[in-house]
mmCIF file of C-alpha atoms in Angstrom:
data_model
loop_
_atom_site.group_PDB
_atom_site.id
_atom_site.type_symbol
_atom_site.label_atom_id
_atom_site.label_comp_id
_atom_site.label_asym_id
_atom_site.label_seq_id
_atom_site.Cartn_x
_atom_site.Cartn_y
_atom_site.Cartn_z
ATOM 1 C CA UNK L 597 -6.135 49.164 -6.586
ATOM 2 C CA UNK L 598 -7.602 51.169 -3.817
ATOM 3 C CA UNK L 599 -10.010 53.975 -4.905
ATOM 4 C CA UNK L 600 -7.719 56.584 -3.973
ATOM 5 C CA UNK L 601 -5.199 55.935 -6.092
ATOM 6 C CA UNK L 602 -7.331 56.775 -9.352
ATOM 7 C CA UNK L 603 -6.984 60.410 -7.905
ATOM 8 C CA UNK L 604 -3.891 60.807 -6.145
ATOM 9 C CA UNK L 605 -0.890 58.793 -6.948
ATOM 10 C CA UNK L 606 1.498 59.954 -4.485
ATOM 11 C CA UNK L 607 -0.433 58.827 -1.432
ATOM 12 C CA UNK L 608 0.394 55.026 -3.257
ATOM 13 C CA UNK L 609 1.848 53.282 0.130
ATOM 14 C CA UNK L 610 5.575 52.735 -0.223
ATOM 15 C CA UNK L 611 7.233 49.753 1.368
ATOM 16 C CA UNK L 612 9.713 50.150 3.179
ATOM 17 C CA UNK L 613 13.511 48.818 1.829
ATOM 18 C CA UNK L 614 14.120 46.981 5.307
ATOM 19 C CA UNK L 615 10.477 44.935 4.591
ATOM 20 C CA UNK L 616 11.227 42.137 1.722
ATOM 21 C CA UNK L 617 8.497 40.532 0.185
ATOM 22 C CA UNK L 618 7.845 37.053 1.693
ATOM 23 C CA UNK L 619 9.850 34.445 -0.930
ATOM 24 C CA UNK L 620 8.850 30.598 -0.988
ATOM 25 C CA UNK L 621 5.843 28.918 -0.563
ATOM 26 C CA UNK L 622 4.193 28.106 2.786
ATOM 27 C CA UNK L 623 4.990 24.999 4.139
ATOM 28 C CA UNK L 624 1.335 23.384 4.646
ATOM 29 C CA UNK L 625 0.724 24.499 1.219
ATOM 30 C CA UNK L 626 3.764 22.442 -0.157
ATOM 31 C CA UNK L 627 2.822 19.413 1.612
ATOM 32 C CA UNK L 628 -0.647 19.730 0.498
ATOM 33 C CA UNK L 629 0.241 20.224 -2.895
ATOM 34 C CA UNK L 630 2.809 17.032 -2.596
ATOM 35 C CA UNK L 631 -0.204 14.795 -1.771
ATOM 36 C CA UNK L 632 1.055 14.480 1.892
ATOM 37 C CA UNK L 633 -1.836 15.914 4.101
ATOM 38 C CA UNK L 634 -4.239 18.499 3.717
ATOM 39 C CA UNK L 635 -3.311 21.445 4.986
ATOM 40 C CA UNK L 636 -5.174 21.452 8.412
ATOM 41 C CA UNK L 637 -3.041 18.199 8.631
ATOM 42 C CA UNK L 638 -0.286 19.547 8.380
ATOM 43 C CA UNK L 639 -0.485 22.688 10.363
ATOM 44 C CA UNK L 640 -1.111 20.264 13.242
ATOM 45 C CA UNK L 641 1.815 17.928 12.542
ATOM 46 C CA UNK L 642 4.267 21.488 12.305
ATOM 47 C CA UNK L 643 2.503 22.177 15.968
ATOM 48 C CA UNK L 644 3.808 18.873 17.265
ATOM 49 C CA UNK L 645 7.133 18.860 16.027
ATOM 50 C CA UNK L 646 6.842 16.122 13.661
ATOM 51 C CA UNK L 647 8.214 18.138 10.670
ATOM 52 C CA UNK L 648 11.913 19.348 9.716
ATOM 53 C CA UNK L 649 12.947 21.292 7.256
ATOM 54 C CA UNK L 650 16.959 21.362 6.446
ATOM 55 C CA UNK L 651 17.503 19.625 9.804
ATOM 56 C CA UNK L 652 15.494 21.847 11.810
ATOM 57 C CA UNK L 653 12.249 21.827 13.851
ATOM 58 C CA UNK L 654 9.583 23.844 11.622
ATOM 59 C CA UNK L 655 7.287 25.863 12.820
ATOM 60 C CA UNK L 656 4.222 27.905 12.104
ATOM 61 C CA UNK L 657 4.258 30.284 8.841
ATOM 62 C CA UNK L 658 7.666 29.261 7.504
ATOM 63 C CA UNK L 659 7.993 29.352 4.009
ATOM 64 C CA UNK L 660 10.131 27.000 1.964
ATOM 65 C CA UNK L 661 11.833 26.423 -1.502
ATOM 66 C CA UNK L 662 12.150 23.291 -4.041
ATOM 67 C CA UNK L 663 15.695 23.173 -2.780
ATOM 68 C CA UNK L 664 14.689 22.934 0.969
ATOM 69 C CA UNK L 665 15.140 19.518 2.603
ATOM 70 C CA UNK L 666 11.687 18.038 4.246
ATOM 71 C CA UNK L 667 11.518 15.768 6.651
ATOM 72 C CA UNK L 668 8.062 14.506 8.023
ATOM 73 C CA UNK L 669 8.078 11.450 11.118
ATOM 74 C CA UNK L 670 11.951 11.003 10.193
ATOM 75 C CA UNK L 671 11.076 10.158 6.439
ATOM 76 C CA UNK L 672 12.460 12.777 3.517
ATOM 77 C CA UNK L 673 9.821 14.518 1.309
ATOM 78 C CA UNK L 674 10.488 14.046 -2.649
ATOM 79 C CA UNK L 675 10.213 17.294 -3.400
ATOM 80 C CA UNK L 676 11.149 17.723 -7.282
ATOM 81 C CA UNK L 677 12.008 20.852 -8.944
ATOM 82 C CA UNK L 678 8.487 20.483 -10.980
ATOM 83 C CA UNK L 679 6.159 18.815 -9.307
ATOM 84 C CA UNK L 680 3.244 17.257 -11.959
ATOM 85 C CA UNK L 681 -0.533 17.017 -9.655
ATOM 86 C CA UNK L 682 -1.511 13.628 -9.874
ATOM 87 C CA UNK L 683 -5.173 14.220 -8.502
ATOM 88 C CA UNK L 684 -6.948 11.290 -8.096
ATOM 89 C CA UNK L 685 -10.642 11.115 -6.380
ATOM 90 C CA UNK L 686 -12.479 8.165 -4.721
ATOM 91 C CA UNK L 687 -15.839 8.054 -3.097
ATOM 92 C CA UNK L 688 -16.375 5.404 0.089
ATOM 93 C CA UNK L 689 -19.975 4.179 1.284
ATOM 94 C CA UNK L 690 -18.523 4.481 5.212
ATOM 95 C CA UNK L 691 -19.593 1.553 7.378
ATOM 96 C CA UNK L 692 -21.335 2.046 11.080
ATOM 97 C CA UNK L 693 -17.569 0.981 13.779
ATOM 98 C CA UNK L 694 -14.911 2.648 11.291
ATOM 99 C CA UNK L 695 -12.791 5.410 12.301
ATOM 100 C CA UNK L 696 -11.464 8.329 10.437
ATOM 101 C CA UNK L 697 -7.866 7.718 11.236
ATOM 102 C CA UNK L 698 -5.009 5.921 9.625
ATOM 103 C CA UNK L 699 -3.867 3.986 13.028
ATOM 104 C CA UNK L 700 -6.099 3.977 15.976
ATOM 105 C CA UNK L 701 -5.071 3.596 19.420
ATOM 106 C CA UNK L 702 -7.677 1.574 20.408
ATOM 107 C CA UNK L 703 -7.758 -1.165 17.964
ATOM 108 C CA UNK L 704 -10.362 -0.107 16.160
ATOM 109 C CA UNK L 705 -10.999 -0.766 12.365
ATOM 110 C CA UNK L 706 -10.153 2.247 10.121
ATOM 111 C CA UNK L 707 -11.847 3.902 6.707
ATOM 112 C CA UNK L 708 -8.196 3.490 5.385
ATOM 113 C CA UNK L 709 -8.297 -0.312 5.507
ATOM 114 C CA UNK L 710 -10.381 -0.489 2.175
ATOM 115 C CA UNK L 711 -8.504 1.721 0.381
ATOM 116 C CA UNK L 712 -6.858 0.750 -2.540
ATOM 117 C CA UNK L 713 -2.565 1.155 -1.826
ATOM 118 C CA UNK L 714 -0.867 3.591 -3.828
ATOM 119 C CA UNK L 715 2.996 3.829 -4.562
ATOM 120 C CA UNK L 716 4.924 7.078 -4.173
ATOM 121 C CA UNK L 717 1.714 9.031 -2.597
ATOM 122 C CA UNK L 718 -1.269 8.580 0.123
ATOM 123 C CA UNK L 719 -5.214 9.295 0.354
ATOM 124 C CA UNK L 720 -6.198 12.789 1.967
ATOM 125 C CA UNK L 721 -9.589 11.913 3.652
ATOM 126 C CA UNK L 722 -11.919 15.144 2.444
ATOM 127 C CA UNK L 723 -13.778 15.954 5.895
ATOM 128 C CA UNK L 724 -14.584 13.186 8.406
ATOM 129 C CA UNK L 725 -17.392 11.274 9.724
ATOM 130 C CA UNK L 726 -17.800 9.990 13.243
ATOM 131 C CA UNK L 727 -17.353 6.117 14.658
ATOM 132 C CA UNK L 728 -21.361 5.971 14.193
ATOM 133 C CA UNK L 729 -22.035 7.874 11.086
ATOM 134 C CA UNK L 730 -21.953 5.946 7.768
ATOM 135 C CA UNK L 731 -22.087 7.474 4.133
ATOM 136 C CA UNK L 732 -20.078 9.354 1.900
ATOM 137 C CA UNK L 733 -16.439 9.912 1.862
ATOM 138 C CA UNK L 734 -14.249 11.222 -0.197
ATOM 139 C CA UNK L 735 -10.627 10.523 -0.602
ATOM 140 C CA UNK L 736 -8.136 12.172 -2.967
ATOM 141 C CA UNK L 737 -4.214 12.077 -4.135
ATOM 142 C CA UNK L 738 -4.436 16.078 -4.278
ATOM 143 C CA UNK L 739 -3.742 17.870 -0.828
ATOM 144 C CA UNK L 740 -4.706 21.392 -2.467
ATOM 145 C CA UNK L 741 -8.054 19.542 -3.643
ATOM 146 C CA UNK L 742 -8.740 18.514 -0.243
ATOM 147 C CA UNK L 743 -8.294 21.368 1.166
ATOM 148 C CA UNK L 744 -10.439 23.763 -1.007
ATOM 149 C CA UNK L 745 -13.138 21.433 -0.571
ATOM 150 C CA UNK L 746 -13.488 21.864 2.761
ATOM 151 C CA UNK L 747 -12.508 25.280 2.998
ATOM 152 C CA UNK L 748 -16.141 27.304 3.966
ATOM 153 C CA UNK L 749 -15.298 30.041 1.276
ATOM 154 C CA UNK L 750 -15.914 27.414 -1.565
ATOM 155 C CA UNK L 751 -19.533 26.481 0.188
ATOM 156 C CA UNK L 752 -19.603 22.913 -0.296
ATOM 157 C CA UNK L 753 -22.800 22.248 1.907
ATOM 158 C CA UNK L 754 -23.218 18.808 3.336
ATOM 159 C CA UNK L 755 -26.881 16.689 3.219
ATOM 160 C CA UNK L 756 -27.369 14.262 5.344
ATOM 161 C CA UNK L 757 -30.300 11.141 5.629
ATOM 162 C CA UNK L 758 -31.104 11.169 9.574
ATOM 163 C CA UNK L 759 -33.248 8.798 11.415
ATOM 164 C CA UNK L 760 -34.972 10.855 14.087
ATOM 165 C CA UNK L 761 -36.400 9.068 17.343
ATOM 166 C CA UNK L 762 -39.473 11.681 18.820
ATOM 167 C CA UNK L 763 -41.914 13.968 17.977
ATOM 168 C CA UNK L 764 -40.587 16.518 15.727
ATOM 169 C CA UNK L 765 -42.835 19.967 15.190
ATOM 170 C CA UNK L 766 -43.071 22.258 12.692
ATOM 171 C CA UNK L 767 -41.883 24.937 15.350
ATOM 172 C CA UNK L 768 -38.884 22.481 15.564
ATOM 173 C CA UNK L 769 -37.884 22.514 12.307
ATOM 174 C CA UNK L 770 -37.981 26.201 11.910
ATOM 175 C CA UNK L 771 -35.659 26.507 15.173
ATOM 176 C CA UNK L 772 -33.290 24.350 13.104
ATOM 177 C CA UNK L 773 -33.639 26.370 9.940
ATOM 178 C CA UNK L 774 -33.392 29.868 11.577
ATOM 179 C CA UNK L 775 -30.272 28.513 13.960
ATOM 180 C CA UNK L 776 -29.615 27.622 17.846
ATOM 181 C CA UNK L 777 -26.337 28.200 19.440
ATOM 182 C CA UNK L 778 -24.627 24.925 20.358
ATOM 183 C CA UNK L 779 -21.196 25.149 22.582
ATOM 184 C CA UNK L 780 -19.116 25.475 19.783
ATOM 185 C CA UNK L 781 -20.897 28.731 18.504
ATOM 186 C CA UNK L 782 -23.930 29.491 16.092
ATOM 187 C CA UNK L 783 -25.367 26.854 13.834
ATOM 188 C CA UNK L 784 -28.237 25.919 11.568
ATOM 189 C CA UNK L 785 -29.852 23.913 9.108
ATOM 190 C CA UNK L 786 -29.750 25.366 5.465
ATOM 191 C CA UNK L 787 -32.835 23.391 4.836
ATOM 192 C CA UNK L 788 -34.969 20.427 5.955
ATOM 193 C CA UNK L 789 -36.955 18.115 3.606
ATOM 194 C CA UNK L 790 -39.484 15.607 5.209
ATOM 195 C CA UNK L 791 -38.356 11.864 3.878
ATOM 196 C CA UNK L 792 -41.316 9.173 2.605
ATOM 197 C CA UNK L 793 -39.535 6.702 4.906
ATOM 198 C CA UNK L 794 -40.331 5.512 8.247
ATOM 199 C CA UNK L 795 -43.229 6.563 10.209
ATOM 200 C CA UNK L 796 -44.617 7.516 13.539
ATOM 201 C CA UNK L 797 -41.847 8.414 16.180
ATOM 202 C CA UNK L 798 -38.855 6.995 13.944
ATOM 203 C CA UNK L 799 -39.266 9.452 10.615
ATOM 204 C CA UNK L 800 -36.501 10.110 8.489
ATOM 205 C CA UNK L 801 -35.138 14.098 7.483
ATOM 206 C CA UNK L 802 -32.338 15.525 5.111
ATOM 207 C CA UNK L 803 -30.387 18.253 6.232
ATOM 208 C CA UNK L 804 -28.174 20.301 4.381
ATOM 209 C CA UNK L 805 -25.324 22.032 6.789
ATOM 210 C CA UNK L 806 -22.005 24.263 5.519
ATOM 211 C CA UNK L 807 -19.841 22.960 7.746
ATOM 212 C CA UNK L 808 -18.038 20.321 8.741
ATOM 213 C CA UNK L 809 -17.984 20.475 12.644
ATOM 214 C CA UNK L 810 -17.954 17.715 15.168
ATOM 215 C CA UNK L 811 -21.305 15.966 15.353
ATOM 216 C CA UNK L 812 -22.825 18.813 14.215
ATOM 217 C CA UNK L 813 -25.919 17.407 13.024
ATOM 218 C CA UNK L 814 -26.457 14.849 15.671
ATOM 219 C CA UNK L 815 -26.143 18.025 18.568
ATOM 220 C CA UNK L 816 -28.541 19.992 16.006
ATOM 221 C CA UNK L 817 -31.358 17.598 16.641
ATOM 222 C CA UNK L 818 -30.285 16.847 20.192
ATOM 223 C CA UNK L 819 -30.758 20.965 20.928
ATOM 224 C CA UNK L 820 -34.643 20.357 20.112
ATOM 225 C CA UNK L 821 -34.796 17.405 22.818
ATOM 226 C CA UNK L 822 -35.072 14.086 19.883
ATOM 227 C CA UNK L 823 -32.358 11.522 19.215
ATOM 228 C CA UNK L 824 -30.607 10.580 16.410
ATOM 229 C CA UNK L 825 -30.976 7.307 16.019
ATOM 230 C CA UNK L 826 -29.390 6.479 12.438
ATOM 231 C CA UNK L 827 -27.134 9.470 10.489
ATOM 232 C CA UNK L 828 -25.880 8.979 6.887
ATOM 233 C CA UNK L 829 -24.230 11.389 4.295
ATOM 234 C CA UNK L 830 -25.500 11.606 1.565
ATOM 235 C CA UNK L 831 -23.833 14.517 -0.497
ATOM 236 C CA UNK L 832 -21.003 16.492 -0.610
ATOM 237 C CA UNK L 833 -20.969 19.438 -2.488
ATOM 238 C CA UNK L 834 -21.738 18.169 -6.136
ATOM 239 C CA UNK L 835 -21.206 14.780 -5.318
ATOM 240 C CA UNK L 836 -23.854 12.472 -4.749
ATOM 241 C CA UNK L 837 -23.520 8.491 -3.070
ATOM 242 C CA UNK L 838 -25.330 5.967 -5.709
ATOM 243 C CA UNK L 839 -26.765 3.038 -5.172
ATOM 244 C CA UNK L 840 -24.188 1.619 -6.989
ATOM 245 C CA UNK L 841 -21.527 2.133 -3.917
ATOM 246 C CA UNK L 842 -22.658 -0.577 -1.433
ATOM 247 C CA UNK L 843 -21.807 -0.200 2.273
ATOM 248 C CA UNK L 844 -17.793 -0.747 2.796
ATOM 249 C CA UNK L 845 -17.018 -0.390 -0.861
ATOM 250 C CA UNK L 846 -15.218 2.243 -3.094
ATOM 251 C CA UNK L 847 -15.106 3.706 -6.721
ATOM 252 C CA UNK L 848 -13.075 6.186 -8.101
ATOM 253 C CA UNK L 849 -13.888 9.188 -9.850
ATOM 254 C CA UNK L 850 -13.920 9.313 -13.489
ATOM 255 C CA UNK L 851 -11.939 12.416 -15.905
ATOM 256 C CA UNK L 852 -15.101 14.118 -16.483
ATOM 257 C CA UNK L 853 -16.130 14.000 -12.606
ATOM 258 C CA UNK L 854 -12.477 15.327 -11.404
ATOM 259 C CA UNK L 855 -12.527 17.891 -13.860
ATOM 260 C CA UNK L 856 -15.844 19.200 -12.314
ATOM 261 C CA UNK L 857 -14.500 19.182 -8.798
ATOM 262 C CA UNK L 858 -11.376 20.892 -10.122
ATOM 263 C CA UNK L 859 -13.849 23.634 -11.951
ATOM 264 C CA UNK L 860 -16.017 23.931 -8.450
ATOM 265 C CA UNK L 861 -12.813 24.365 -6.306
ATOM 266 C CA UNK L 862 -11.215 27.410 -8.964
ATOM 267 C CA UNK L 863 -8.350 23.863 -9.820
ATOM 268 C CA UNK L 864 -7.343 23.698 -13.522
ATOM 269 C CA UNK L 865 -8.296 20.648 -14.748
ATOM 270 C CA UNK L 866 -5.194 17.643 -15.072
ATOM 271 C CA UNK L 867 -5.152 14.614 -16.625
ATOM 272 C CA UNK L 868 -5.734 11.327 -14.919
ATOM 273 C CA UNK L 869 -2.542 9.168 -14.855
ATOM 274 C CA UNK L 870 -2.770 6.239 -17.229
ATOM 275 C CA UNK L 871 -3.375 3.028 -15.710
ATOM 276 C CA UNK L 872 -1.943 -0.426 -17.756
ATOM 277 C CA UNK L 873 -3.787 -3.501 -17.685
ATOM 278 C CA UNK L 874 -1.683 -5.056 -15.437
ATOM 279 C CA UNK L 875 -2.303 -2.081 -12.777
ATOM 280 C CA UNK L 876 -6.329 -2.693 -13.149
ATOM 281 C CA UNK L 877 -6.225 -6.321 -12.537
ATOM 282 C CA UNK L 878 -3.937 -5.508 -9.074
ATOM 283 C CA UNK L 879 -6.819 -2.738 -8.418
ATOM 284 C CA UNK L 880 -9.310 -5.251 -8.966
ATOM 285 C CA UNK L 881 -7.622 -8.085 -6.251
ATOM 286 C CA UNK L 882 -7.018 -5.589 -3.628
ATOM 287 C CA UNK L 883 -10.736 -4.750 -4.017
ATOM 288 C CA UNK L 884 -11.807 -8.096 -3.805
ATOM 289 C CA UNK L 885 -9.529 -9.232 -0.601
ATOM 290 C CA UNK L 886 -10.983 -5.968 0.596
ATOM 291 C CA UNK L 887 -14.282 -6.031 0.455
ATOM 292 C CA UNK L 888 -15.061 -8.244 3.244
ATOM 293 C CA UNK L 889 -18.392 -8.370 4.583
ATOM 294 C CA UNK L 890 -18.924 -5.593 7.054
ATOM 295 C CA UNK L 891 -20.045 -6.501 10.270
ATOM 296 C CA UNK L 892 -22.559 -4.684 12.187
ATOM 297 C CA UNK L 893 -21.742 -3.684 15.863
ATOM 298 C CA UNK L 894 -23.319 -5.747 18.370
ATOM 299 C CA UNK L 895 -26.376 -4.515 19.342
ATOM 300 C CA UNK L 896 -26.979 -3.426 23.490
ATOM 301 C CA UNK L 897 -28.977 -5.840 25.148
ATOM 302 C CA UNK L 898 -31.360 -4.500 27.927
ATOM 303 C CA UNK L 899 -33.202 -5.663 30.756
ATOM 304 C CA UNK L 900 -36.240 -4.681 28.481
ATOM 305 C CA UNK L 901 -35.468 -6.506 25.227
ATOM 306 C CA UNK L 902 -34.639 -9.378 27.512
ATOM 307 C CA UNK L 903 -38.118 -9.736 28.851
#
């Protein structure tokens, strides 16, 4: 309670009879916690239309109840009157050419297309990475997991391994570290470690950045007048990528390793579903007809590398 009201009970504000209390639960938050999207997903599919709720349009801030009717791209919304959170976690080593969408316009191939299929719910992509940056993502079951990890009061901070073609100065690094303003607003390195590999002009950094913005890195570097020439995350939050993940290939989070995310994100912990035999071995042949070998964009060829 407010100070004041130690003190002085009648100046205790008094709502007024025509104001009810909001009932229900926001309508992003439901689909979140349904495993549908994540909640900035959402909010944007309620901005285009593409959601009803008992036969009407929804829009922004509506609240809704377990008897409510949902309707998302013209298909219904199970939405039972207890709903058990079936969060499920899996980290992908993100190939160079892949997109972070489920269908892309253009043809293109998509992180999604390595996933292992699920019945009865769909894999929230934690964050994205652009068409040229590989590394880590994460994928989960759990919309409300998805969306506390990238929420910036939960300060998961992101590291990335970056290639940098030119001269980089001490000066330049302590630009990055102190902040430059991009177009998008202020932004900064949180730190900036010196890598043993590469050499001369071509030296590799790790950068740890808070946010999750649109080539954020890549324009960090680009403000001090050097290229990125090769960008990979490596962390996220707590979560490292091991050796053991090779490029275009998954593995999904163990009990003990969801229950720490849960912990980190303020989540009570849940129990991982079961899985039968049967349901490993069909795990284990969608993995293998997945795992094709990832082919590496075609490199430019120049009048100089001609020569």
């Amino acid at each position: 309670d407010p100070p004041y009201l130690e003190n002085n009970s009648t100046r205790r504000e008094v709502i007024p009879m025509s104001e009810e209390i909001p009932s229900g639960e926001k309508l992003q938050k439901v689909l979140a916690r349904l495993g549908v999207a994540s909640r900035r997903e959402s909010e944007q599919w309620i901005k285009d239309g593409r959601i009803k709720v008992n036969d009407q349009v929804a829009t922004l801030g509506l609240r809704v109840h377990s008897k409510d009717s949902i309707v998302v791209d013209d298909k219904p919304v199970t939405q039972p009157e207890t709903q058990s959170v079936v969060r499920r976690v899996i980290l992908y080593n993100k190939p160079e050419g892949e997109v972070c969408t489920r269908k892309d316009p253009e043809g293109r191939p998509t992180v999604f297309e390595r996933l292992p299929k699920l019945r009865g719910a769909r894999w929230i992509n934690v964050g994205r990475l652009d068409i040229n940056t590989t590394g880590l993502l994460m994928f989960t079951t759990d919309g409300e997991l998805a969306n506390r990890l990238m929420h910036p009061s939960y300060n998961m901070d992101r590291e990335y391994a970056v290639r940098v073609r030119g001269e980089v100065t001490e000066e330049m690094i302590e630009n990055l570290k102190k902040g430059v303003t991009l177009e998008d607003g202020f932004a900064k390195f949180t730190d900036i470690q010196v890598a043993p590999e590469g050499d001369g002009l071509n030296r590799w950094y790790h950068g740890v950045v808070t946010e999750g913005r649109n080539r954020e890195v890549r324009r960090l570097w680009e403000s001090q007048g050097v290229v990125v020439s090769r960008l990979k995350r490596v962390r996220f939050g707590p979560v490292f990528l091991t050796a053991d993940i090779s490029v275009g290939r998954w593995r999904e989070m163990n009990q003990a390793e969801v229950d720490i995310l849960s912990k980190e994100t303020g989540l009570t912990p849940v129990a991982l579903p079961e899985v039968t035999t049967r349901q490993k071995e069909k795990t284990q042949r969608q993995e293998r007809r997945l795992a094709k070998p990832v082919k590496k964009p075609a490199r430019r060829i120049t009048p100089k590398s001609r020569s």
